[in-house]
PDB file of C-alpha atoms in Angstrom:
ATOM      1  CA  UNK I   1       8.564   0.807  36.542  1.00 43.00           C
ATOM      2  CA  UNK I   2       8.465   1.831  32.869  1.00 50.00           C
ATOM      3  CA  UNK I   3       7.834   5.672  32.463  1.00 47.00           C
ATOM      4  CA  UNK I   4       5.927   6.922  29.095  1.00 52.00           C
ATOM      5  CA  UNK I   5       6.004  10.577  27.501  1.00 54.00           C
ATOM      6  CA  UNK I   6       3.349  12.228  27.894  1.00 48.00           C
ATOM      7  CA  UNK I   7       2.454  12.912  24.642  1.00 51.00           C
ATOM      8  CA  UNK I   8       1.653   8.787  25.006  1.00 52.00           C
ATOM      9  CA  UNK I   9       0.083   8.697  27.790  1.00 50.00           C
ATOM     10  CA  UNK I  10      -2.713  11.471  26.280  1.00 52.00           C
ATOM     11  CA  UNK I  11      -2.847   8.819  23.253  1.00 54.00           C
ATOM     12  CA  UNK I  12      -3.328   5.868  25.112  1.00 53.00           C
ATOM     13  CA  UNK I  13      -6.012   7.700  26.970  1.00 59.00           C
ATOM     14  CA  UNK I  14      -8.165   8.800  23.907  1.00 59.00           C
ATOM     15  CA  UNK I  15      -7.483   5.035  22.371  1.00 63.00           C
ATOM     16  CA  UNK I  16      -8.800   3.609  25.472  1.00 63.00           C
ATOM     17  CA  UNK I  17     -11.808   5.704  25.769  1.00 62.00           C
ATOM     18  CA  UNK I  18     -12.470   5.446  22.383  1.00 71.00           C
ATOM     19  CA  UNK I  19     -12.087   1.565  22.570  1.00 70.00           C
ATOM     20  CA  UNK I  20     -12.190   0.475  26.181  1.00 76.00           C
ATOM     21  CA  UNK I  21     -12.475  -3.295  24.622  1.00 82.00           C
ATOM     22  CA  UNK I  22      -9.014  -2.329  24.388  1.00 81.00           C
ATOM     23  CA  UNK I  23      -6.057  -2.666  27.506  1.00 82.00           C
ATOM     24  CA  UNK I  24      -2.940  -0.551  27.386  1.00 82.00           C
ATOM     25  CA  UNK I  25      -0.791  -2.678  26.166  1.00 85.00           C
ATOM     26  CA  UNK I  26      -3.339  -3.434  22.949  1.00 86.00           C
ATOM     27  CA  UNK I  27      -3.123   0.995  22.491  1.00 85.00           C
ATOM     28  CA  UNK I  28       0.651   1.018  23.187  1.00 84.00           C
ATOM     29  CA  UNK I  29       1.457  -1.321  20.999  1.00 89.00           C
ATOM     30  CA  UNK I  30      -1.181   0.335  18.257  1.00 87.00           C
ATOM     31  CA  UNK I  31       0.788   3.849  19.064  1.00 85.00           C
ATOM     32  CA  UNK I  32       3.906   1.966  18.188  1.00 88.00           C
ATOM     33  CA  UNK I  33       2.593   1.103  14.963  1.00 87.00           C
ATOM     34  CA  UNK I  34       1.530   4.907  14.398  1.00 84.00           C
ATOM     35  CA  UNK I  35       5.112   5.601  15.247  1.00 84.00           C
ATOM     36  CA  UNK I  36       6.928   3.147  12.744  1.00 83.00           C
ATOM     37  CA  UNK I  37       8.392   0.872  15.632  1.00 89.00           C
ATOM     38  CA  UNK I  38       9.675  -2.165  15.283  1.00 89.00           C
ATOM     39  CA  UNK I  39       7.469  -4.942  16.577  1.00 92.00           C
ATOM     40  CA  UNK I  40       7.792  -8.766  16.854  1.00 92.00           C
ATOM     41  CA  UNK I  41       5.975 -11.474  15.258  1.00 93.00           C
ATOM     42  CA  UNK I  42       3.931 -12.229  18.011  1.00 94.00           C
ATOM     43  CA  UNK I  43       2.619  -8.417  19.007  1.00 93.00           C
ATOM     44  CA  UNK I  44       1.933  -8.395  15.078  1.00 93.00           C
ATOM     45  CA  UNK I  45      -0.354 -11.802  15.084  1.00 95.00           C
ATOM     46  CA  UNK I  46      -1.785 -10.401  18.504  1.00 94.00           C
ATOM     47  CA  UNK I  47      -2.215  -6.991  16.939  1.00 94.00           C
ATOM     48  CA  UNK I  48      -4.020  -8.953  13.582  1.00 94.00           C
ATOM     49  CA  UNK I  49      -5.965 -11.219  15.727  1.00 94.00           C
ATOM     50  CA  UNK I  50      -8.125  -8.517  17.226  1.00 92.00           C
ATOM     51  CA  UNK I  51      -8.413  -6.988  13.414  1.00 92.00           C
ATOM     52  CA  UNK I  52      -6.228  -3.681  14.424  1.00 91.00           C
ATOM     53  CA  UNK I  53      -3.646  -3.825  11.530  1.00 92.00           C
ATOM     54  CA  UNK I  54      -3.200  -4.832   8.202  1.00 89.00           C
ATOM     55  CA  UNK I  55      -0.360  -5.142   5.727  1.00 85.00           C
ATOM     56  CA  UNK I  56       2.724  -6.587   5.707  1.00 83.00           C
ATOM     57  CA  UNK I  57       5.410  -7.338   7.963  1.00 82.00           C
ATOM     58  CA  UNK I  58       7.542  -4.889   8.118  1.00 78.00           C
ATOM     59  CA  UNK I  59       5.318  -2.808   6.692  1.00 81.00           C
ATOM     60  CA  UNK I  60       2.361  -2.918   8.715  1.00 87.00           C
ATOM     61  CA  UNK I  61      -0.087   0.151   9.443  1.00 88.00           C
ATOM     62  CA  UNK I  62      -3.467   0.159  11.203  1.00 88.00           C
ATOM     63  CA  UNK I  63      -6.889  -0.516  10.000  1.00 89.00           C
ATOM     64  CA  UNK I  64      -9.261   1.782   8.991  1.00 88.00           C
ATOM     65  CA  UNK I  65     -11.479   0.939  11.786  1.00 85.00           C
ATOM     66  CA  UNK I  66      -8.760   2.616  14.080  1.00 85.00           C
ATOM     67  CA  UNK I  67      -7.901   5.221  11.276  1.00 84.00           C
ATOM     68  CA  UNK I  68     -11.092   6.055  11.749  1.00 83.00           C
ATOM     69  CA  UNK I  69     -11.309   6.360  15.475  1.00 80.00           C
ATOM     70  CA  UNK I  70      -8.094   8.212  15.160  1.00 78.00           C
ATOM     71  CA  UNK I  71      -9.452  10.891  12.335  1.00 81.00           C
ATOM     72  CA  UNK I  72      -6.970   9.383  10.191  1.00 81.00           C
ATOM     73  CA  UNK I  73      -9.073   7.610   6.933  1.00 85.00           C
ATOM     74  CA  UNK I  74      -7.109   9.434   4.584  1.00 85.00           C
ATOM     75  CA  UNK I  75      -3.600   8.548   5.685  1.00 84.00           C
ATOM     76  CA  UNK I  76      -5.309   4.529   5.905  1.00 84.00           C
ATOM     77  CA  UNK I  77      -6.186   4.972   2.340  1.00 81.00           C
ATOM     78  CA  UNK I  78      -2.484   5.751   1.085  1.00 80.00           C
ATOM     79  CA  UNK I  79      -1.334   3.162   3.291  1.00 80.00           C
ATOM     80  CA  UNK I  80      -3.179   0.791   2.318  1.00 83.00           C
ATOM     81  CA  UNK I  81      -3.103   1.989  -1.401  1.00 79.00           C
ATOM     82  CA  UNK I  82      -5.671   1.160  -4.164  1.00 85.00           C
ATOM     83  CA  UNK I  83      -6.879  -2.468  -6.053  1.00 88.00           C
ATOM     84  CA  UNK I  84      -4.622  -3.399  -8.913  1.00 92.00           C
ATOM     85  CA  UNK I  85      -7.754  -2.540 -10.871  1.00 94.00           C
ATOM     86  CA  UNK I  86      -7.512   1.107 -10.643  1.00 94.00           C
ATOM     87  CA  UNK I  87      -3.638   0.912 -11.530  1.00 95.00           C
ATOM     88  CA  UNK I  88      -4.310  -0.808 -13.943  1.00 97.00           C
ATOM     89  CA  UNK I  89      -6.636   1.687 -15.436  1.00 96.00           C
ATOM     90  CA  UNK I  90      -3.666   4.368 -14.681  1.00 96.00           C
ATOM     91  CA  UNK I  91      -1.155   2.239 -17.213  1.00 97.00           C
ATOM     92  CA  UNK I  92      -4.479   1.640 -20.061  1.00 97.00           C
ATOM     93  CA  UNK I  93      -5.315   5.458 -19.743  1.00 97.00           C
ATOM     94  CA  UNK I  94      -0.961   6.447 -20.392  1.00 97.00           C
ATOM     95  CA  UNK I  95      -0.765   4.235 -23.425  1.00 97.00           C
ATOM     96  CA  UNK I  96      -4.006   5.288 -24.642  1.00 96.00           C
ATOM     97  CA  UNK I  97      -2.788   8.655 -24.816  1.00 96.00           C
ATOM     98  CA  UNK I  98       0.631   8.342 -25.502  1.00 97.00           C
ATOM     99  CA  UNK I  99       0.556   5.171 -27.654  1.00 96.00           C
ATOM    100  CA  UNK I 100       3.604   3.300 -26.038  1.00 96.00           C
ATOM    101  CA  UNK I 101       5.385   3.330 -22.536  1.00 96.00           C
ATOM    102  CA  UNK I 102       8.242   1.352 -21.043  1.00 95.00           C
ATOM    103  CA  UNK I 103       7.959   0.253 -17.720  1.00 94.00           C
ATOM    104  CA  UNK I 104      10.051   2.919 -16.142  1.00 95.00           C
ATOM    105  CA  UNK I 105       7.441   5.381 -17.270  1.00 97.00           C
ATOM    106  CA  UNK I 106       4.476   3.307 -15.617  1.00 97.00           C
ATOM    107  CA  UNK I 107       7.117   3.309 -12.363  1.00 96.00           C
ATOM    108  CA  UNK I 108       7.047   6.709 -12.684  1.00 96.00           C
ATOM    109  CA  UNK I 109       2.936   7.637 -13.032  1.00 96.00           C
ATOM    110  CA  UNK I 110       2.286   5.372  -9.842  1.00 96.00           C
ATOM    111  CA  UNK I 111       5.074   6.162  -7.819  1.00 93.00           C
ATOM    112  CA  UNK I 112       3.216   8.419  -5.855  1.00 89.00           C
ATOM    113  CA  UNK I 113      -0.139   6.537  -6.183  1.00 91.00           C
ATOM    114  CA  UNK I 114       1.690   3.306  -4.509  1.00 91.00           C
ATOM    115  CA  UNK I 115       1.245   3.066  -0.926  1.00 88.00           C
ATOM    116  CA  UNK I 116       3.192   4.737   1.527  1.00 81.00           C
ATOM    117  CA  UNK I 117       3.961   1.591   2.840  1.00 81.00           C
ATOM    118  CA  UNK I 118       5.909   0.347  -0.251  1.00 87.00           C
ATOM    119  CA  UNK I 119       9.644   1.026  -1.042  1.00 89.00           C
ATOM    120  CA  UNK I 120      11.520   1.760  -4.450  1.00 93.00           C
ATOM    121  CA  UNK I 121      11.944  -2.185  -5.024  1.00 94.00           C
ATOM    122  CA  UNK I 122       8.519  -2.784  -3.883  1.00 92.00           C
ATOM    123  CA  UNK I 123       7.164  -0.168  -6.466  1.00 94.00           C
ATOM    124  CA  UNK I 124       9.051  -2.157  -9.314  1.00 96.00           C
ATOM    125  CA  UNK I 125       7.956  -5.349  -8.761  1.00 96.00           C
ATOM    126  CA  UNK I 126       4.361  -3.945  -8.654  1.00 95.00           C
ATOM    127  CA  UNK I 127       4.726  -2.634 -11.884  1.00 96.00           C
ATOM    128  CA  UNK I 128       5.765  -5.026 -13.351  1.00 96.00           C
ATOM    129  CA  UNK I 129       3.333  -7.763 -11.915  1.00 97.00           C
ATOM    130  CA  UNK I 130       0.874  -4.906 -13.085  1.00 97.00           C
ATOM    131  CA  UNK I 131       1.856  -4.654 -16.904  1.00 97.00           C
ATOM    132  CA  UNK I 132       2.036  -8.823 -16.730  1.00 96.00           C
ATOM    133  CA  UNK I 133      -1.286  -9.172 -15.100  1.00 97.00           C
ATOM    134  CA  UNK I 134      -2.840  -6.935 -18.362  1.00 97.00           C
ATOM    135  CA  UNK I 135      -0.595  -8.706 -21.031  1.00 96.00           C
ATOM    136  CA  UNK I 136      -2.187 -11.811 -19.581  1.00 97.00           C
ATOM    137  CA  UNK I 137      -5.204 -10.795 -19.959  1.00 96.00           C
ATOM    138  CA  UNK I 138      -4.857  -9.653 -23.494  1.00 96.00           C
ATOM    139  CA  UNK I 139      -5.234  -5.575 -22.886  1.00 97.00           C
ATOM    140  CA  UNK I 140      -1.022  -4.785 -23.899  1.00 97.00           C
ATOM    141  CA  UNK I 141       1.028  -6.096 -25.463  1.00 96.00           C
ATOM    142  CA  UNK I 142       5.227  -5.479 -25.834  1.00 95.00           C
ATOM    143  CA  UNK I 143       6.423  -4.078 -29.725  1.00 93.00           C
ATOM    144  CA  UNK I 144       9.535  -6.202 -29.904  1.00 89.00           C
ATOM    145  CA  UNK I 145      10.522  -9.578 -28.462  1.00 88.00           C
ATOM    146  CA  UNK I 146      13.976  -7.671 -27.751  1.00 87.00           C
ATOM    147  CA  UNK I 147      13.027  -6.863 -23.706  1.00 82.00           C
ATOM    148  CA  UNK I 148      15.490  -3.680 -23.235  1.00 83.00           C
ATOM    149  CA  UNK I 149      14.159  -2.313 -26.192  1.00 87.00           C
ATOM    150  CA  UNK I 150      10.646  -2.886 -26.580  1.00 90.00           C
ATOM    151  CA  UNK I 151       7.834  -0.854 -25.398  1.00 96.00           C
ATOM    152  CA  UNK I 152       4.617  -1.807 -23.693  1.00 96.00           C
ATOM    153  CA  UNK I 153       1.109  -1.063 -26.249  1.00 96.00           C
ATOM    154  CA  UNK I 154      -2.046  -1.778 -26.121  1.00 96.00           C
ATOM    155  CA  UNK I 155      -3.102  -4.940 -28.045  1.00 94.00           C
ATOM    156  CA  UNK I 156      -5.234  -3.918 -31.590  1.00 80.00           C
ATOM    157  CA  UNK I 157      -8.672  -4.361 -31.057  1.00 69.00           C
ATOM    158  CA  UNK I 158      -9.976  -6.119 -34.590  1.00 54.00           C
ATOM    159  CA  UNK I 159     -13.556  -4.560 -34.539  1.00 50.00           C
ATOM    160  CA  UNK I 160     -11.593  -0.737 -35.245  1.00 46.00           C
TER     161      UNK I 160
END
């Protein structure tokens, strides 16, 4: 027999009234996620299945329709983090008023705008998908083909 604080026992009872499609072992393994425990791949597809969590493994955190149960939208919301689109907007707006950037300084204005969810190498490598995704698309633009030197700009627009 398997013998539960408390403290998750009075959890697993709001989560089930709350959500009696729900059995215990759907809340407990829900609480688990709250707590940051490890799970395997199959309580994760299980867990995904019934539309519970989202993100990814091992970075997975629940979904707003059980944020919301749980009176947690706004921790959902820096888990889950916002579209590229409004980081995007973030890196336009810096070099806009500052002229030039290199990435480091972008890393450094979304750190904390990031999700939760992401860590330090995460955050890098969404930067710098970030500033690619706009040179792409013709917004910036780099000031020297050197890369350790050059600094990120926004592309000329002809009409000014």
């Amino acid at each position: 027999m398997t013998l539960f604080p408390m403290e998750t026992l009075q959890y697993d009872m709001w989560m089930l009234h709350d959500h009696p499609e729900f059995d215990l072992t759907t809340v407990h393994l829900i609480d688990r996620v709250q707590k940051h425990a490890p799970l395997n791949k199959d309580e994760v597809k299980y867990l995904r299945r019934l539309k519970v969590v989202e993100g990814k493994m091992p970075y997975i955190y629940v979904s707003a329709k059980v944020a919301e149960s749980l009176d947690q939208k706004e921790q959902y919301i820096v888990n889950k983090g916002f579209e590229d689109e409004a980081y995007k907007k973030w890196i336009v707006n810096y070099l806009e008023t500052y002229k030039k950037g290199k990435r480091q300084d972008f890393i450094k204005l979304l750190d904390n705008k990031l999700p939760d969810t992401m860590n330090e190498e995460q955050k890098v490598w969404k930067v710098k998908n970030l500033l690619h995704s706009l040179k792409r698309d013709g917004i910036i633009t780099t000031d020297s083909p050197n890369r350790r030197l050059a600094n990120w700009i926004l592309v000329k627009d002809d009409n000014q």
